[in-house]
């Protein structure tokens, strides 16, 4: 004869077994999902994206971008004045050159900067050219020196082990490279139509040829910018012997940063010109405030490109070890 207490125990134990079975099923389903995510994280682009974002957070990219934006601001005016002073001796007007140089800025910043810069450049002073070059090189090299130190920390998870004088020398060389590349970018934009008209005297252009030429003039600056960033990522940071970033990885990382910079600048310009109303908040200072924010975004993109290259290099090393 069964004990009533045993029956009660059986009735109370059954729900516990059912609950335990349900928990085991949930745990099994969770493990299956986790295994799938691990598969994606190991072989797919999701892992790369997650690690990229995590590394940007660990390396304080936003904070370093703010520091770099300060030096970019210091070098922006002398650098722009220097470039305008060079091209002002050509037959092209400074307005056309400046319009190409400030094309990615919000309209409020362009309207604020254009009369100031044109008023300075129209003097065509040799002293102005020399002074602006000196200030541009000094402020830019100081900013690039800090950028090199931060990129060295990102790639090596430590400090820049170069001597101070060598870091300064690399920063000065990088600054000169940037000046040359900026001149090439402006020349491709300003003199593109001149070259086209000159070649038209000797060749007949079809519509397809004209479209190809327009595409070249449009994308050549992007290629030059990618090359400049690739050189910066490859030769700027300090690398341990035998660990230097390959040119292929540097080129792709520079291309990612260049495309991202153009895209973000374009979207920021559209947003400010059509949706945001910063003039009500900042008044007459809206132009300089937007310029500061644009320089900050540019600095963050440059740093994000170096983190991209660092993550790619580390993942390649891990695959070689495995």
mmCIF file of C-alpha atoms in Angstrom:
data_model
loop_
_atom_site.group_PDB
_atom_site.id
_atom_site.type_symbol
_atom_site.label_atom_id
_atom_site.label_comp_id
_atom_site.label_asym_id
_atom_site.label_seq_id
_atom_site.Cartn_x
_atom_site.Cartn_y
_atom_site.Cartn_z
ATOM 1 C CA UNK A 1 0.000 0.000 0.000
ATOM 2 C CA UNK A 2 1.462 3.332 -1.084
ATOM 3 C CA UNK A 3 2.161 5.965 1.489
ATOM 4 C CA UNK A 4 0.261 9.237 0.887
ATOM 5 C CA UNK A 5 3.454 11.120 1.660
ATOM 6 C CA UNK A 6 5.255 9.311 -1.220
ATOM 7 C CA UNK A 7 2.498 10.295 -3.632
ATOM 8 C CA UNK A 8 2.739 13.890 -2.518
ATOM 9 C CA UNK A 9 6.501 13.809 -2.993
ATOM 10 C CA UNK A 10 6.115 12.383 -6.498
ATOM 11 C CA UNK A 11 3.661 15.106 -7.385
ATOM 12 C CA UNK A 12 5.978 17.829 -6.096
ATOM 13 C CA UNK A 13 9.098 16.311 -7.726
ATOM 14 C CA UNK A 14 7.583 16.152 -11.218
ATOM 15 C CA UNK A 15 7.429 19.918 -11.800
ATOM 16 C CA UNK A 16 11.066 20.202 -10.702
ATOM 17 C CA UNK A 17 12.149 17.594 -13.253
ATOM 18 C CA UNK A 18 10.144 19.338 -15.947
ATOM 19 C CA UNK A 19 11.738 22.654 -15.049
ATOM 20 C CA UNK A 20 15.210 21.087 -15.078
ATOM 21 C CA UNK A 21 14.547 19.610 -18.532
ATOM 22 C CA UNK A 22 13.450 23.008 -19.827
ATOM 23 C CA UNK A 23 16.583 24.611 -18.377
ATOM 24 C CA UNK A 24 18.777 22.001 -20.070
ATOM 25 C CA UNK A 25 17.058 22.664 -23.388
ATOM 26 C CA UNK A 26 17.582 26.409 -23.018
ATOM 27 C CA UNK A 27 21.224 25.862 -22.099
ATOM 28 C CA UNK A 28 21.722 23.612 -25.117
ATOM 29 C CA UNK A 29 20.102 26.171 -27.411
ATOM 30 C CA UNK A 30 22.263 28.912 -25.909
ATOM 31 C CA UNK A 31 25.425 26.888 -26.473
ATOM 32 C CA UNK A 32 24.417 26.229 -30.064
ATOM 33 C CA UNK A 33 23.875 29.939 -30.657
ATOM 34 C CA UNK A 34 27.165 30.746 -28.947
ATOM 35 C CA UNK A 35 29.008 28.268 -31.157
ATOM 36 C CA UNK A 36 27.481 29.873 -34.227
ATOM 37 C CA UNK A 37 28.535 33.316 -33.045
ATOM 38 C CA UNK A 38 32.028 32.032 -32.323
ATOM 39 C CA UNK A 39 32.175 30.667 -35.857
ATOM 40 C CA UNK A 40 31.207 34.079 -37.233
ATOM 41 C CA UNK A 41 33.620 35.861 -34.913
ATOM 42 C CA UNK A 42 36.461 33.610 -35.914
ATOM 43 C CA UNK A 43 36.084 33.616 -39.666
ATOM 44 C CA UNK A 44 33.673 36.363 -40.616
ATOM 45 C CA UNK A 45 33.865 40.144 -40.795
ATOM 46 C CA UNK A 46 31.721 40.437 -37.658
ATOM 47 C CA UNK A 47 34.688 39.489 -35.501
ATOM 48 C CA UNK A 48 36.876 42.067 -37.205
ATOM 49 C CA UNK A 49 34.272 44.789 -36.724
ATOM 50 C CA UNK A 50 33.749 43.901 -33.048
ATOM 51 C CA UNK A 51 37.478 43.826 -32.349
ATOM 52 C CA UNK A 52 37.986 47.085 -34.249
ATOM 53 C CA UNK A 53 35.356 48.862 -32.154
ATOM 54 C CA UNK A 54 36.711 47.349 -28.938
ATOM 55 C CA UNK A 55 40.261 48.420 -29.734
ATOM 56 C CA UNK A 56 39.150 51.951 -30.580
ATOM 57 C CA UNK A 57 37.492 52.148 -27.177
ATOM 58 C CA UNK A 58 40.541 50.728 -25.383
ATOM 59 C CA UNK A 59 42.901 53.149 -27.129
ATOM 60 C CA UNK A 60 40.700 56.186 -26.386
ATOM 61 C CA UNK A 61 40.419 57.163 -30.026
ATOM 62 C CA UNK A 62 37.874 59.890 -29.297
ATOM 63 C CA UNK A 63 40.121 61.476 -26.649
ATOM 64 C CA UNK A 64 43.233 61.288 -28.828
ATOM 65 C CA UNK A 65 41.202 62.705 -31.714
ATOM 66 C CA UNK A 66 40.355 65.747 -29.598
ATOM 67 C CA UNK A 67 44.046 66.299 -28.827
ATOM 68 C CA UNK A 68 44.997 65.928 -32.468
ATOM 69 C CA UNK A 69 42.191 68.275 -33.556
ATOM 70 C CA UNK A 70 43.805 71.018 -31.458
ATOM 71 C CA UNK A 71 47.022 70.820 -33.476
ATOM 72 C CA UNK A 72 45.076 70.514 -36.721
ATOM 73 C CA UNK A 73 43.338 73.745 -35.824
ATOM 74 C CA UNK A 74 46.663 75.465 -35.170
ATOM 75 C CA UNK A 75 48.037 74.327 -38.518
ATOM 76 C CA UNK A 76 44.861 74.813 -40.579
ATOM 77 C CA UNK A 77 45.147 78.564 -41.153
ATOM 78 C CA UNK A 78 48.910 78.805 -41.885
ATOM 79 C CA UNK A 79 48.722 75.661 -44.008
ATOM 80 C CA UNK A 80 45.797 77.005 -46.050
ATOM 81 C CA UNK A 81 47.429 80.425 -46.412
ATOM 82 C CA UNK A 82 50.642 78.775 -47.617
ATOM 83 C CA UNK A 83 48.841 76.746 -50.288
ATOM 84 C CA UNK A 84 46.822 79.751 -51.428
ATOM 85 C CA UNK A 85 49.981 81.863 -51.589
ATOM 86 C CA UNK A 86 51.618 79.315 -53.881
ATOM 87 C CA UNK A 87 48.663 79.032 -56.259
ATOM 88 C CA UNK A 88 47.989 82.776 -56.207
ATOM 89 C CA UNK A 89 50.977 83.226 -58.529
ATOM 90 C CA UNK A 90 49.189 81.161 -61.163
ATOM 91 C CA UNK A 91 46.549 82.555 -63.485
ATOM 92 C CA UNK A 92 43.786 80.971 -61.452
ATOM 93 C CA UNK A 93 41.884 83.048 -58.960
ATOM 94 C CA UNK A 94 42.233 82.373 -55.271
ATOM 95 C CA UNK A 95 38.459 81.992 -55.014
ATOM 96 C CA UNK A 96 38.506 78.908 -57.245
ATOM 97 C CA UNK A 97 41.398 77.355 -55.362
ATOM 98 C CA UNK A 98 39.852 78.059 -51.987
ATOM 99 C CA UNK A 99 36.501 76.661 -53.120
ATOM 100 C CA UNK A 100 38.193 73.356 -53.973
ATOM 101 C CA UNK A 101 40.075 73.284 -50.694
ATOM 102 C CA UNK A 102 37.013 73.995 -48.529
ATOM 103 C CA UNK A 103 34.599 71.846 -50.539
ATOM 104 C CA UNK A 104 34.019 69.328 -47.753
ATOM 105 C CA UNK A 105 33.429 71.880 -45.020
ATOM 106 C CA UNK A 106 29.924 72.931 -43.958
ATOM 107 C CA UNK A 107 28.643 76.021 -45.732
ATOM 108 C CA UNK A 108 28.780 78.130 -42.569
ATOM 109 C CA UNK A 109 32.487 77.364 -42.108
ATOM 110 C CA UNK A 110 33.282 78.052 -45.782
ATOM 111 C CA UNK A 111 31.458 81.380 -45.664
ATOM 112 C CA UNK A 112 33.283 82.303 -42.467
ATOM 113 C CA UNK A 113 36.778 81.349 -43.666
ATOM 114 C CA UNK A 114 36.723 82.495 -47.300
ATOM 115 C CA UNK A 115 36.814 86.314 -46.827
ATOM 116 C CA UNK A 116 39.403 86.072 -44.043
ATOM 117 C CA UNK A 117 41.797 83.870 -46.001
ATOM 118 C CA UNK A 118 41.359 85.760 -49.265
ATOM 119 C CA UNK A 119 42.041 89.076 -47.561
ATOM 120 C CA UNK A 120 45.310 87.700 -46.182
ATOM 121 C CA UNK A 121 46.482 86.017 -49.377
ATOM 122 C CA UNK A 122 45.821 88.928 -51.735
ATOM 123 C CA UNK A 123 48.880 90.741 -50.391
ATOM 124 C CA UNK A 124 51.134 88.228 -52.212
ATOM 125 C CA UNK A 125 53.907 88.824 -49.717
ATOM 126 C CA UNK A 126 57.038 86.700 -49.731
ATOM 127 C CA UNK A 127 57.283 87.179 -45.986
ATOM 128 C CA UNK A 128 53.732 85.885 -45.631
ATOM 129 C CA UNK A 129 54.624 82.818 -47.682
ATOM 130 C CA UNK A 130 57.688 82.087 -45.546
ATOM 131 C CA UNK A 131 55.919 82.754 -42.259
ATOM 132 C CA UNK A 132 52.904 80.641 -43.136
ATOM 133 C CA UNK A 133 55.184 77.798 -44.258
ATOM 134 C CA UNK A 134 57.140 77.930 -40.996
ATOM 135 C CA UNK A 135 54.002 78.022 -38.836
ATOM 136 C CA UNK A 136 52.374 75.255 -40.865
ATOM 137 C CA UNK A 137 55.430 73.005 -40.580
ATOM 138 C CA UNK A 138 55.881 73.684 -36.864
ATOM 139 C CA UNK A 139 52.279 73.180 -35.791
ATOM 140 C CA UNK A 140 51.688 70.263 -38.162
ATOM 141 C CA UNK A 141 54.884 68.463 -37.145
ATOM 142 C CA UNK A 142 53.968 68.867 -33.471
ATOM 143 C CA UNK A 143 50.553 67.364 -34.096
ATOM 144 C CA UNK A 144 51.984 64.555 -36.218
ATOM 145 C CA UNK A 145 54.574 63.819 -33.526
ATOM 146 C CA UNK A 146 51.766 63.223 -31.045
ATOM 147 C CA UNK A 147 49.925 61.184 -33.671
ATOM 148 C CA UNK A 148 53.026 59.034 -34.221
ATOM 149 C CA UNK A 149 53.351 58.426 -30.476
ATOM 150 C CA UNK A 150 49.717 57.356 -30.235
ATOM 151 C CA UNK A 151 49.942 55.102 -33.298
ATOM 152 C CA UNK A 152 53.109 53.524 -31.890
ATOM 153 C CA UNK A 153 51.200 52.750 -28.703
ATOM 154 C CA UNK A 154 48.338 51.245 -30.723
ATOM 155 C CA UNK A 155 50.556 48.987 -32.828
ATOM 156 C CA UNK A 156 52.933 47.901 -30.064
ATOM 157 C CA UNK A 157 50.705 48.187 -26.980
ATOM 158 C CA UNK A 158 53.476 50.322 -25.491
ATOM 159 C CA UNK A 159 55.342 53.578 -25.888
ATOM 160 C CA UNK A 160 57.265 54.953 -28.842
ATOM 161 C CA UNK A 161 60.834 53.672 -28.425
ATOM 162 C CA UNK A 162 62.357 56.019 -30.976
ATOM 163 C CA UNK A 163 64.715 58.740 -29.734
ATOM 164 C CA UNK A 164 63.156 62.190 -29.506
ATOM 165 C CA UNK A 165 65.160 63.596 -32.410
ATOM 166 C CA UNK A 166 64.230 60.688 -34.687
ATOM 167 C CA UNK A 167 60.530 61.078 -33.888
ATOM 168 C CA UNK A 168 60.791 64.777 -34.698
ATOM 169 C CA UNK A 169 62.570 63.948 -37.955
ATOM 170 C CA UNK A 170 59.877 61.447 -38.969
ATOM 171 C CA UNK A 171 57.179 63.979 -38.072
ATOM 172 C CA UNK A 172 58.872 66.666 -40.168
ATOM 173 C CA UNK A 173 59.189 64.281 -43.126
ATOM 174 C CA UNK A 174 55.524 63.306 -42.783
ATOM 175 C CA UNK A 175 54.554 66.985 -42.703
ATOM 176 C CA UNK A 176 56.489 67.706 -45.886
ATOM 177 C CA UNK A 177 54.841 64.672 -47.493
ATOM 178 C CA UNK A 178 51.407 66.001 -46.520
ATOM 179 C CA UNK A 179 52.242 69.407 -48.014
ATOM 180 C CA UNK A 180 53.319 67.799 -51.294
ATOM 181 C CA UNK A 181 50.234 65.579 -51.423
ATOM 182 C CA UNK A 182 47.917 68.512 -50.709
ATOM 183 C CA UNK A 183 49.540 70.470 -53.532
ATOM 184 C CA UNK A 184 49.024 67.485 -55.849
ATOM 185 C CA UNK A 185 45.385 67.163 -54.780
ATOM 186 C CA UNK A 186 44.697 70.852 -55.381
ATOM 187 C CA UNK A 187 46.612 70.763 -58.651
ATOM 188 C CA UNK A 188 44.562 67.821 -59.884
ATOM 189 C CA UNK A 189 41.369 69.708 -59.074
ATOM 190 C CA UNK A 190 42.402 73.152 -60.299
ATOM 191 C CA UNK A 191 44.401 72.156 -63.358
ATOM 192 C CA UNK A 192 42.194 69.247 -64.397
ATOM 193 C CA UNK A 193 40.134 71.371 -66.774
ATOM 194 C CA UNK A 194 43.263 73.058 -68.140
ATOM 195 C CA UNK A 195 44.830 69.718 -69.015
ATOM 196 C CA UNK A 196 41.563 68.545 -70.545
ATOM 197 C CA UNK A 197 41.277 71.656 -72.743
ATOM 198 C CA UNK A 198 44.911 71.336 -73.791
ATOM 199 C CA UNK A 199 44.509 67.696 -74.781
ATOM 200 C CA UNK A 200 41.295 68.529 -76.625
ATOM 201 C CA UNK A 201 43.360 70.461 -79.159
ATOM 202 C CA UNK A 202 45.038 67.261 -80.283
ATOM 203 C CA UNK A 203 42.461 64.573 -79.521
ATOM 204 C CA UNK A 204 38.754 64.273 -80.124
ATOM 205 C CA UNK A 205 36.941 63.245 -76.969
ATOM 206 C CA UNK A 206 33.907 61.008 -77.012
ATOM 207 C CA UNK A 207 31.287 61.073 -74.293
ATOM 208 C CA UNK A 208 32.775 57.941 -72.770
ATOM 209 C CA UNK A 209 36.258 59.475 -72.754
ATOM 210 C CA UNK A 210 34.885 62.631 -71.164
ATOM 211 C CA UNK A 211 33.166 60.570 -68.456
ATOM 212 C CA UNK A 212 36.376 58.649 -67.799
ATOM 213 C CA UNK A 213 38.306 61.908 -67.497
ATOM 214 C CA UNK A 214 35.768 63.337 -65.051
ATOM 215 C CA UNK A 215 36.009 60.160 -62.983
ATOM 216 C CA UNK A 216 39.803 60.407 -62.931
ATOM 217 C CA UNK A 217 39.724 64.033 -61.817
ATOM 218 C CA UNK A 218 37.205 63.124 -59.130
ATOM 219 C CA UNK A 219 38.940 60.036 -57.741
ATOM 220 C CA UNK A 220 42.607 60.994 -58.122
ATOM 221 C CA UNK A 221 42.490 63.101 -54.913
ATOM 222 C CA UNK A 222 41.048 60.096 -53.084
ATOM 223 C CA UNK A 223 43.873 57.884 -54.352
ATOM 224 C CA UNK A 224 46.471 60.485 -53.329
ATOM 225 C CA UNK A 225 44.897 60.796 -49.888
ATOM 226 C CA UNK A 226 44.893 56.998 -49.506
ATOM 227 C CA UNK A 227 48.567 56.901 -50.459
ATOM 228 C CA UNK A 228 49.420 59.591 -47.913
ATOM 229 C CA UNK A 229 47.622 57.772 -45.109
ATOM 230 C CA UNK A 230 49.212 54.477 -46.163
ATOM 231 C CA UNK A 231 52.680 56.032 -45.899
ATOM 232 C CA UNK A 232 51.751 57.473 -42.502
ATOM 233 C CA UNK A 233 50.509 54.116 -41.177
ATOM 234 C CA UNK A 234 53.501 52.195 -42.515
ATOM 235 C CA UNK A 235 56.405 54.522 -41.699
ATOM 236 C CA UNK A 236 55.006 56.741 -38.947
ATOM 237 C CA UNK A 237 54.647 54.427 -35.924
ATOM 238 C CA UNK A 238 57.502 52.647 -34.227
ATOM 239 C CA UNK A 239 57.608 48.930 -35.025
ATOM 240 C CA UNK A 240 59.696 46.203 -33.489
ATOM 241 C CA UNK A 241 62.219 44.681 -35.923
ATOM 242 C CA UNK A 242 60.463 42.470 -38.450
ATOM 243 C CA UNK A 243 56.992 43.646 -37.433
ATOM 244 C CA UNK A 244 56.483 46.615 -39.744
ATOM 245 C CA UNK A 245 53.057 46.888 -41.333
ATOM 246 C CA UNK A 246 53.054 45.568 -44.895
ATOM 247 C CA UNK A 247 52.391 48.042 -47.676
ATOM 248 C CA UNK A 248 49.302 46.124 -48.773
ATOM 249 C CA UNK A 249 47.702 46.379 -45.338
ATOM 250 C CA UNK A 250 48.773 50.021 -45.061
ATOM 251 C CA UNK A 251 47.293 50.812 -48.482
ATOM 252 C CA UNK A 252 43.954 49.167 -47.701
ATOM 253 C CA UNK A 253 43.813 50.819 -44.269
ATOM 254 C CA UNK A 254 44.606 54.183 -45.834
ATOM 255 C CA UNK A 255 41.880 53.613 -48.410
ATOM 256 C CA UNK A 256 39.348 52.736 -45.699
ATOM 257 C CA UNK A 257 40.276 55.865 -43.749
ATOM 258 C CA UNK A 258 40.209 58.087 -46.851
ATOM 259 C CA UNK A 259 36.807 56.840 -48.026
ATOM 260 C CA UNK A 260 35.435 57.102 -44.490
ATOM 261 C CA UNK A 261 36.760 60.647 -44.150
ATOM 262 C CA UNK A 262 35.195 61.808 -47.418
ATOM 263 C CA UNK A 263 31.906 60.077 -46.608
ATOM 264 C CA UNK A 264 31.706 61.438 -43.057
ATOM 265 C CA UNK A 265 32.639 64.940 -44.220
ATOM 266 C CA UNK A 266 29.987 64.824 -46.936
ATOM 267 C CA UNK A 267 27.294 63.563 -44.554
ATOM 268 C CA UNK A 268 28.308 66.124 -41.932
ATOM 269 C CA UNK A 269 28.065 68.894 -44.518
ATOM 270 C CA UNK A 270 24.590 67.726 -45.609
ATOM 271 C CA UNK A 271 23.407 67.478 -42.009
ATOM 272 C CA UNK A 272 24.654 70.918 -41.015
ATOM 273 C CA UNK A 273 23.418 72.639 -44.166
ATOM 274 C CA UNK A 274 19.942 71.108 -44.139
ATOM 275 C CA UNK A 275 18.959 69.918 -40.677
ATOM 276 C CA UNK A 276 21.032 71.423 -37.890
ATOM 277 C CA UNK A 277 20.600 75.042 -36.866
ATOM 278 C CA UNK A 278 23.763 75.797 -34.940
ATOM 279 C CA UNK A 279 23.542 79.514 -35.712
ATOM 280 C CA UNK A 280 20.842 79.907 -33.056
ATOM 281 C CA UNK A 281 23.193 78.438 -30.453
ATOM 282 C CA UNK A 282 26.620 79.801 -31.418
ATOM 283 C CA UNK A 283 25.654 82.902 -33.374
ATOM 284 C CA UNK A 284 28.544 84.437 -35.313
ATOM 285 C CA UNK A 285 30.915 81.753 -33.989
ATOM 286 C CA UNK A 286 29.080 78.976 -35.818
ATOM 287 C CA UNK A 287 31.677 78.848 -38.617
ATOM 288 C CA UNK A 288 34.654 78.295 -36.342
ATOM 289 C CA UNK A 289 32.732 75.856 -34.098
ATOM 290 C CA UNK A 290 31.784 73.692 -37.072
ATOM 291 C CA UNK A 291 35.365 73.824 -38.328
ATOM 292 C CA UNK A 292 36.585 72.554 -34.957
ATOM 293 C CA UNK A 293 34.061 69.717 -34.995
ATOM 294 C CA UNK A 294 34.999 68.777 -38.568
ATOM 295 C CA UNK A 295 38.687 68.698 -37.636
ATOM 296 C CA UNK A 296 37.810 66.490 -34.672
ATOM 297 C CA UNK A 297 35.952 64.051 -36.943
ATOM 298 C CA UNK A 298 38.930 64.038 -39.323
ATOM 299 C CA UNK A 299 41.330 63.243 -36.483
ATOM 300 C CA UNK A 300 39.122 60.415 -35.209
ATOM 301 C CA UNK A 301 38.985 58.902 -38.715
ATOM 302 C CA UNK A 302 42.786 58.995 -39.007
ATOM 303 C CA UNK A 303 43.157 57.258 -35.651
ATOM 304 C CA UNK A 304 40.450 54.729 -36.532
ATOM 305 C CA UNK A 305 42.402 53.868 -39.686
ATOM 306 C CA UNK A 306 45.513 53.094 -37.625
ATOM 307 C CA UNK A 307 43.456 50.863 -35.298
ATOM 308 C CA UNK A 308 42.044 49.113 -38.388
ATOM 309 C CA UNK A 309 45.574 48.368 -39.596
ATOM 310 C CA UNK A 310 46.654 47.218 -36.131
ATOM 311 C CA UNK A 311 43.733 44.787 -35.766
ATOM 312 C CA UNK A 312 44.374 43.376 -39.231
ATOM 313 C CA UNK A 313 48.052 42.867 -38.492
ATOM 314 C CA UNK A 314 47.376 41.138 -35.161
ATOM 315 C CA UNK A 315 44.815 38.787 -36.696
ATOM 316 C CA UNK A 316 47.273 37.875 -39.454
ATOM 317 C CA UNK A 317 49.906 37.045 -36.828
ATOM 318 C CA UNK A 318 47.490 34.845 -34.884
ATOM 319 C CA UNK A 319 46.595 32.916 -38.043
ATOM 320 C CA UNK A 320 50.286 32.352 -38.804
ATOM 321 C CA UNK A 321 50.888 31.028 -35.281
ATOM 322 C CA UNK A 322 47.892 28.687 -35.480
#
